[in-house]
Amino acid sequence: MSVQITFHGHATFSLDVNGTKLVVDPFFAGNSPVATRSVAEVEADYILLTHGHGDHIADAVPLAQRTGATVIANFEIAGWLGGKGVDKIHAQHIGGGYNHPFGRVKMTIAFHGSGLPDGSYGGNPGGFLLSVDGKNIYIAGDTALYSDMALIGEAGIDVAILPIGDNFTMGPDDALRAIKYLNPKVAIPCHYNTWPPIAQDAHAWAARVEAETSTKVVVMGVEDSYEV
Ligand code: NI
Ligand code: MN
């Protein structure tokens, strides 16, 4: 029994939950050369989308069509994907949880945008609190810092996946403050070093977090895996 988390670059992760493959925010081809894998090599039973921006959903349609995965997204993005030929969709929305076969997924708030690549309305952006295999994994999505992260932290967070890139999302200072609200056992930084405006030193951030909190930071290289 375990959850294996693999980082594919930017904010794209695979989670293997006892053999069920989840892919979060698939962004591969457009993220070359940072992403080293092709979306054609990735397996998925479920695809989770935090919001509608291209750097989070660029490869969602081809991945869903090839694998037959079920896409979990907000109601507006779910409807948009339906019009793109994706037929296995589970719509949720902010504050709502659902017990999927692999575990519970609750959509959380995020302070950001969610416009879709063709200009369609993508609803509100979100994040996910996964309760899988007895572990709570919080994926913040693209967001600013918000103090209600403390409410999410009340669940007892095993792993928090947080953006640290600044410019479009929380930067290192606010991501450190987020850790203090969430109090996770482990934090994994993402959404940095993809482009020059979000260049960050994740190891320097990790040192600050570990000096000021009891959270352990796992800085993942592209295609690294971490077992929870
Ligand atoms: Ni975004
Ligand atoms: Mn983004």
mmCIF file of C-alpha atoms and ligand atoms in Angstrom:
data_model
loop_
_atom_site.group_PDB
_atom_site.id
_atom_site.type_symbol
_atom_site.label_atom_id
_atom_site.label_comp_id
_atom_site.label_asym_id
_atom_site.label_seq_id
_atom_site.Cartn_x
_atom_site.Cartn_y
_atom_site.Cartn_z
ATOM 1 C CA MET A 1 0.000 0.000 0.000
ATOM 2 C CA SER A 2 1.565 3.239 -1.074
ATOM 3 C CA VAL A 3 1.240 6.353 -3.122
ATOM 4 C CA GLN A 4 4.032 7.055 -5.576
ATOM 5 C CA ILE A 5 4.323 10.651 -6.773
ATOM 6 C CA THR A 6 6.244 11.372 -9.981
ATOM 7 C CA PHE A 7 7.076 14.908 -11.118
ATOM 8 C CA HIS A 8 6.957 15.598 -14.866
ATOM 9 C CA GLY A 9 7.988 19.273 -14.701
ATOM 10 C CA HIS A 10 6.101 22.523 -14.022
ATOM 11 C CA ALA A 11 2.885 21.501 -12.188
ATOM 12 C CA THR A 12 2.433 18.095 -13.802
ATOM 13 C CA PHE A 13 2.456 15.072 -11.516
ATOM 14 C CA SER A 14 1.494 11.426 -11.732
ATOM 15 C CA LEU A 15 0.249 9.681 -8.612
ATOM 16 C CA ASP A 16 0.127 5.915 -8.526
ATOM 17 C CA VAL A 17 -2.378 4.980 -5.831
ATOM 18 C CA ASN A 18 -2.090 1.233 -5.343
ATOM 19 C CA GLY A 19 -2.012 0.763 -9.110
ATOM 20 C CA THR A 20 -4.555 3.436 -10.077
ATOM 21 C CA LYS A 21 -2.794 6.111 -12.113
ATOM 22 C CA LEU A 22 -3.764 9.748 -11.590
ATOM 23 C CA VAL A 23 -2.264 12.514 -13.734
ATOM 24 C CA VAL A 24 -2.549 16.085 -12.477
ATOM 25 C CA ASP A 25 -2.432 19.047 -14.901
ATOM 26 C CA PRO A 26 -0.855 17.350 -17.964
ATOM 27 C CA PHE A 27 1.574 19.712 -19.739
ATOM 28 C CA PHE A 28 4.219 17.894 -21.752
ATOM 29 C CA ALA A 29 4.812 18.861 -25.394
ATOM 30 C CA GLY A 30 4.498 22.590 -24.775
ATOM 31 C CA ASN A 31 6.909 22.315 -21.862
ATOM 32 C CA SER A 32 9.808 20.945 -23.903
ATOM 33 C CA PRO A 33 12.686 20.796 -23.077
ATOM 34 C CA VAL A 34 11.821 20.983 -19.339
ATOM 35 C CA ALA A 35 9.460 18.020 -19.647
ATOM 36 C CA THR A 36 11.470 15.050 -20.815
ATOM 37 C CA ARG A 37 8.632 12.615 -21.357
ATOM 38 C CA SER A 38 6.078 12.466 -24.116
ATOM 39 C CA VAL A 39 2.429 12.433 -23.108
ATOM 40 C CA ALA A 40 2.158 9.362 -25.361
ATOM 41 C CA GLU A 41 4.211 7.422 -22.768
ATOM 42 C CA VAL A 42 2.091 8.396 -19.781
ATOM 43 C CA GLU A 43 -0.559 6.116 -18.332
ATOM 44 C CA ALA A 44 -3.733 7.499 -16.797
ATOM 45 C CA ASP A 45 -6.900 6.150 -15.232
ATOM 46 C CA TYR A 46 -7.908 9.601 -13.979
ATOM 47 C CA ILE A 47 -6.820 13.087 -15.037
ATOM 48 C CA LEU A 48 -7.250 15.888 -12.483
ATOM 49 C CA LEU A 49 -7.320 19.479 -13.706
ATOM 50 C CA THR A 50 -6.916 22.382 -11.289
ATOM 51 C CA HIS A 51 -7.870 25.120 -13.777
ATOM 52 C CA GLY A 52 -8.168 26.004 -17.438
ATOM 53 C CA HIS A 53 -4.801 27.580 -18.258
ATOM 54 C CA GLY A 54 -2.812 25.963 -21.038
ATOM 55 C CA ASP A 55 0.138 25.091 -18.829
ATOM 56 C CA HIS A 56 -2.237 22.814 -16.879
ATOM 57 C CA ILE A 57 -4.521 21.297 -19.499
ATOM 58 C CA ALA A 58 -2.554 21.392 -22.767
ATOM 59 C CA ASP A 59 -2.361 17.599 -23.055
ATOM 60 C CA ALA A 60 -5.592 16.696 -21.265
ATOM 61 C CA VAL A 61 -7.638 15.912 -24.386
ATOM 62 C CA PRO A 62 -5.091 13.661 -26.143
ATOM 63 C CA LEU A 63 -4.236 11.902 -22.875
ATOM 64 C CA ALA A 64 -7.906 11.281 -22.077
ATOM 65 C CA GLN A 65 -8.673 10.086 -25.598
ATOM 66 C CA ARG A 66 -5.738 7.669 -25.785
ATOM 67 C CA THR A 67 -6.071 6.210 -22.288
ATOM 68 C CA GLY A 68 -9.840 6.416 -21.770
ATOM 69 C CA ALA A 69 -9.134 8.086 -18.419
ATOM 70 C CA THR A 70 -11.875 9.860 -16.509
ATOM 71 C CA VAL A 71 -11.249 13.591 -16.193
ATOM 72 C CA ILE A 72 -11.995 15.265 -12.853
ATOM 73 C CA ALA A 73 -12.402 19.018 -13.237
ATOM 74 C CA ASN A 74 -14.718 21.858 -12.345
ATOM 75 C CA PHE A 75 -18.135 21.974 -14.005
ATOM 76 C CA GLU A 76 -17.188 24.563 -16.636
ATOM 77 C CA ILE A 77 -13.997 22.801 -17.755
ATOM 78 C CA ALA A 78 -15.834 19.466 -17.719
ATOM 79 C CA GLY A 79 -18.423 20.879 -20.117
ATOM 80 C CA TRP A 80 -15.721 22.309 -22.386
ATOM 81 C CA LEU A 81 -13.918 18.955 -22.518
ATOM 82 C CA GLY A 82 -17.195 17.259 -23.400
ATOM 83 C CA GLY A 83 -17.324 19.445 -26.482
ATOM 84 C CA LYS A 84 -13.782 18.361 -27.394
ATOM 85 C CA GLY A 85 -14.648 14.673 -27.559
ATOM 86 C CA VAL A 86 -13.753 13.644 -23.999
ATOM 87 C CA ASP A 87 -16.563 11.372 -22.844
ATOM 88 C CA LYS A 88 -15.508 10.179 -19.380
ATOM 89 C CA ILE A 89 -15.793 13.223 -17.166
ATOM 90 C CA HIS A 90 -16.554 13.729 -13.498
ATOM 91 C CA ALA A 91 -17.437 17.323 -12.688
ATOM 92 C CA GLN A 92 -16.927 18.623 -9.168
ATOM 93 C CA HIS A 93 -16.686 22.099 -7.738
ATOM 94 C CA ILE A 94 -15.080 24.085 -4.977
ATOM 95 C CA GLY A 95 -15.827 22.798 -1.502
ATOM 96 C CA GLY A 96 -17.237 19.529 -2.820
ATOM 97 C CA GLY A 97 -15.721 16.136 -2.217
ATOM 98 C CA TYR A 98 -16.486 12.812 -3.862
ATOM 99 C CA ASN A 99 -15.460 9.266 -3.041
ATOM 100 C CA HIS A 100 -13.925 7.930 -6.251
ATOM 101 C CA PRO A 101 -12.886 4.265 -6.464
ATOM 102 C CA PHE A 102 -9.266 5.212 -5.631
ATOM 103 C CA GLY A 103 -10.084 7.621 -2.784
ATOM 104 C CA ARG A 104 -11.684 10.929 -1.943
ATOM 105 C CA VAL A 105 -11.111 14.085 -3.957
ATOM 106 C CA LYS A 106 -12.187 17.436 -2.536
ATOM 107 C CA MET A 107 -11.871 20.581 -4.613
ATOM 108 C CA THR A 108 -10.333 23.468 -2.720
ATOM 109 C CA ILE A 109 -10.233 27.174 -3.450
ATOM 110 C CA ALA A 110 -7.456 28.900 -5.349
ATOM 111 C CA PHE A 111 -6.958 32.599 -6.033
ATOM 112 C CA HIS A 112 -6.004 32.762 -9.704
ATOM 113 C CA GLY A 113 -7.687 32.676 -13.157
ATOM 114 C CA SER A 114 -9.088 29.791 -15.160
ATOM 115 C CA GLY A 115 -9.709 30.989 -18.735
ATOM 116 C CA LEU A 116 -9.463 28.189 -21.291
ATOM 117 C CA PRO A 117 -6.975 28.316 -24.200
ATOM 118 C CA ASP A 118 -9.658 29.218 -26.767
ATOM 119 C CA GLY A 119 -11.006 32.018 -24.584
ATOM 120 C CA SER A 120 -13.904 29.976 -23.190
ATOM 121 C CA TYR A 121 -14.971 30.514 -19.599
ATOM 122 C CA GLY A 122 -13.247 28.005 -17.318
ATOM 123 C CA GLY A 123 -15.048 28.715 -14.061
ATOM 124 C CA ASN A 124 -13.070 29.283 -10.900
ATOM 125 C CA PRO A 125 -9.610 27.803 -10.391
ATOM 126 C CA GLY A 126 -9.097 25.256 -7.649
ATOM 127 C CA GLY A 127 -6.836 22.812 -5.955
ATOM 128 C CA PHE A 128 -7.358 19.290 -4.683
ATOM 129 C CA LEU A 129 -7.263 17.630 -1.299
ATOM 130 C CA LEU A 130 -6.813 13.921 -1.962
ATOM 131 C CA SER A 131 -7.486 11.367 0.737
ATOM 132 C CA VAL A 132 -5.954 8.248 -0.739
ATOM 133 C CA ASP A 133 -4.536 5.139 0.878
ATOM 134 C CA GLY A 134 -4.864 6.746 4.309
ATOM 135 C CA LYS A 135 -2.824 9.782 3.292
ATOM 136 C CA ASN A 136 -3.874 13.384 2.757
ATOM 137 C CA ILE A 137 -2.213 15.020 -0.220
ATOM 138 C CA TYR A 138 -2.944 18.684 -0.896
ATOM 139 C CA ILE A 139 -2.315 20.010 -4.399
ATOM 140 C CA ALA A 140 -2.694 23.772 -4.149
ATOM 141 C CA GLY A 141 -2.908 24.502 -7.872
ATOM 142 C CA ASP A 142 -1.966 27.946 -9.083
ATOM 143 C CA THR A 143 -2.844 30.243 -6.239
ATOM 144 C CA ALA A 144 -1.937 33.184 -4.116
ATOM 145 C CA LEU A 145 -1.444 32.628 -0.409
ATOM 146 C CA TYR A 146 -4.688 32.522 1.551
ATOM 147 C CA SER A 147 -5.054 32.118 5.295
ATOM 148 C CA ASP A 148 -7.874 29.559 4.929
ATOM 149 C CA MET A 149 -5.122 27.093 4.062
ATOM 150 C CA ALA A 150 -5.196 26.662 7.838
ATOM 151 C CA LEU A 151 -8.618 24.991 7.447
ATOM 152 C CA ILE A 152 -7.163 22.562 4.925
ATOM 153 C CA GLY A 153 -4.289 21.900 7.282
ATOM 154 C CA GLU A 154 -6.756 20.754 9.958
ATOM 155 C CA ALA A 155 -7.175 17.525 7.980
ATOM 156 C CA GLY A 156 -3.557 16.639 8.764
ATOM 157 C CA ILE A 157 -1.558 16.946 5.571
ATOM 158 C CA ASP A 158 0.991 14.298 4.673
ATOM 159 C CA VAL A 159 2.191 15.986 1.476
ATOM 160 C CA ALA A 160 1.539 19.516 0.208
ATOM 161 C CA ILE A 161 2.390 20.298 -3.413
ATOM 162 C CA LEU A 162 2.794 24.069 -3.627
ATOM 163 C CA PRO A 163 3.758 26.587 -6.304
ATOM 164 C CA ILE A 164 6.813 28.659 -5.420
ATOM 165 C CA GLY A 165 7.548 30.385 -8.735
ATOM 166 C CA ASP A 166 6.247 33.871 -7.918
ATOM 167 C CA ASN A 167 4.952 36.190 -10.668
ATOM 168 C CA PHE A 168 1.892 34.022 -11.524
ATOM 169 C CA THR A 169 1.427 32.307 -8.125
ATOM 170 C CA MET A 170 2.800 32.340 -4.609
ATOM 171 C CA GLY A 171 6.503 32.971 -4.486
ATOM 172 C CA PRO A 172 8.962 31.520 -1.989
ATOM 173 C CA ASP A 173 8.060 33.899 0.860
ATOM 174 C CA ASP A 174 4.332 33.249 0.655
ATOM 175 C CA ALA A 175 4.840 29.522 0.048
ATOM 176 C CA LEU A 176 6.767 29.461 3.340
ATOM 177 C CA ARG A 177 3.829 31.208 5.022
ATOM 178 C CA ALA A 178 1.527 28.621 3.402
ATOM 179 C CA ILE A 179 3.557 25.867 5.062
ATOM 180 C CA LYS A 180 2.918 27.514 8.429
ATOM 181 C CA TYR A 181 -0.857 27.418 7.778
ATOM 182 C CA LEU A 182 -0.876 23.871 6.382
ATOM 183 C CA ASN A 183 1.722 22.248 8.623
ATOM 184 C CA PRO A 184 2.333 19.344 6.219
ATOM 185 C CA LYS A 185 4.766 16.557 6.998
ATOM 186 C CA VAL A 186 6.308 16.950 3.536
ATOM 187 C CA ALA A 187 6.192 19.762 0.972
ATOM 188 C CA ILE A 188 6.998 19.448 -2.728
ATOM 189 C CA PRO A 189 7.583 22.710 -4.645
ATOM 190 C CA CYS A 190 6.373 23.150 -8.215
ATOM 191 C CA HIS A 191 5.517 25.809 -10.828
ATOM 192 C CA TYR A 192 9.040 27.260 -10.933
ATOM 193 C CA ASN A 193 12.011 27.305 -13.352
ATOM 194 C CA THR A 194 9.762 26.637 -16.347
ATOM 195 C CA TRP A 195 10.309 30.121 -17.750
ATOM 196 C CA PRO A 196 12.539 33.053 -16.672
ATOM 197 C CA PRO A 197 9.813 34.976 -14.773
ATOM 198 C CA ILE A 198 9.356 32.042 -12.392
ATOM 199 C CA ALA A 199 13.023 31.121 -11.884
ATOM 200 C CA GLN A 200 13.613 30.134 -8.238
ATOM 201 C CA ASP A 201 16.169 28.316 -6.133
ATOM 202 C CA ALA A 202 14.089 25.481 -4.682
ATOM 203 C CA HIS A 203 16.931 24.211 -2.522
ATOM 204 C CA ALA A 204 17.333 27.634 -0.912
ATOM 205 C CA TRP A 205 13.579 27.654 -0.247
ATOM 206 C CA ALA A 206 13.797 24.161 1.229
ATOM 207 C CA ALA A 207 16.525 25.302 3.607
ATOM 208 C CA ARG A 208 14.359 28.198 4.808
ATOM 209 C CA VAL A 209 11.321 25.954 5.304
ATOM 210 C CA GLU A 210 13.300 23.371 7.215
ATOM 211 C CA ALA A 211 14.946 26.048 9.394
ATOM 212 C CA GLU A 212 11.621 27.664 10.350
ATOM 213 C CA THR A 213 9.176 24.727 10.421
ATOM 214 C CA SER A 214 9.108 20.991 11.061
ATOM 215 C CA THR A 215 8.120 20.287 7.429
ATOM 216 C CA LYS A 216 10.520 18.294 5.287
ATOM 217 C CA VAL A 217 10.905 19.575 1.710
ATOM 218 C CA VAL A 218 11.396 17.173 -1.172
ATOM 219 C CA VAL A 219 12.770 18.979 -4.233
ATOM 220 C CA MET A 220 11.955 16.740 -7.176
ATOM 221 C CA GLY A 221 13.864 16.690 -10.436
ATOM 222 C CA VAL A 222 11.930 15.976 -13.613
ATOM 223 C CA GLU A 223 10.853 12.317 -13.637
ATOM 224 C CA ASP A 224 11.895 11.819 -10.009
ATOM 225 C CA SER A 225 9.506 9.790 -7.891
ATOM 226 C CA TYR A 226 8.726 10.021 -4.203
ATOM 227 C CA GLU A 227 6.843 7.403 -2.212
ATOM 228 C CA VAL A 228 4.473 8.483 0.516
HETATM 229 NI NI NI B 1 -2.556 29.184 -14.208
HETATM 230 MN MN MN B 2 0.180 27.810 -14.277
#
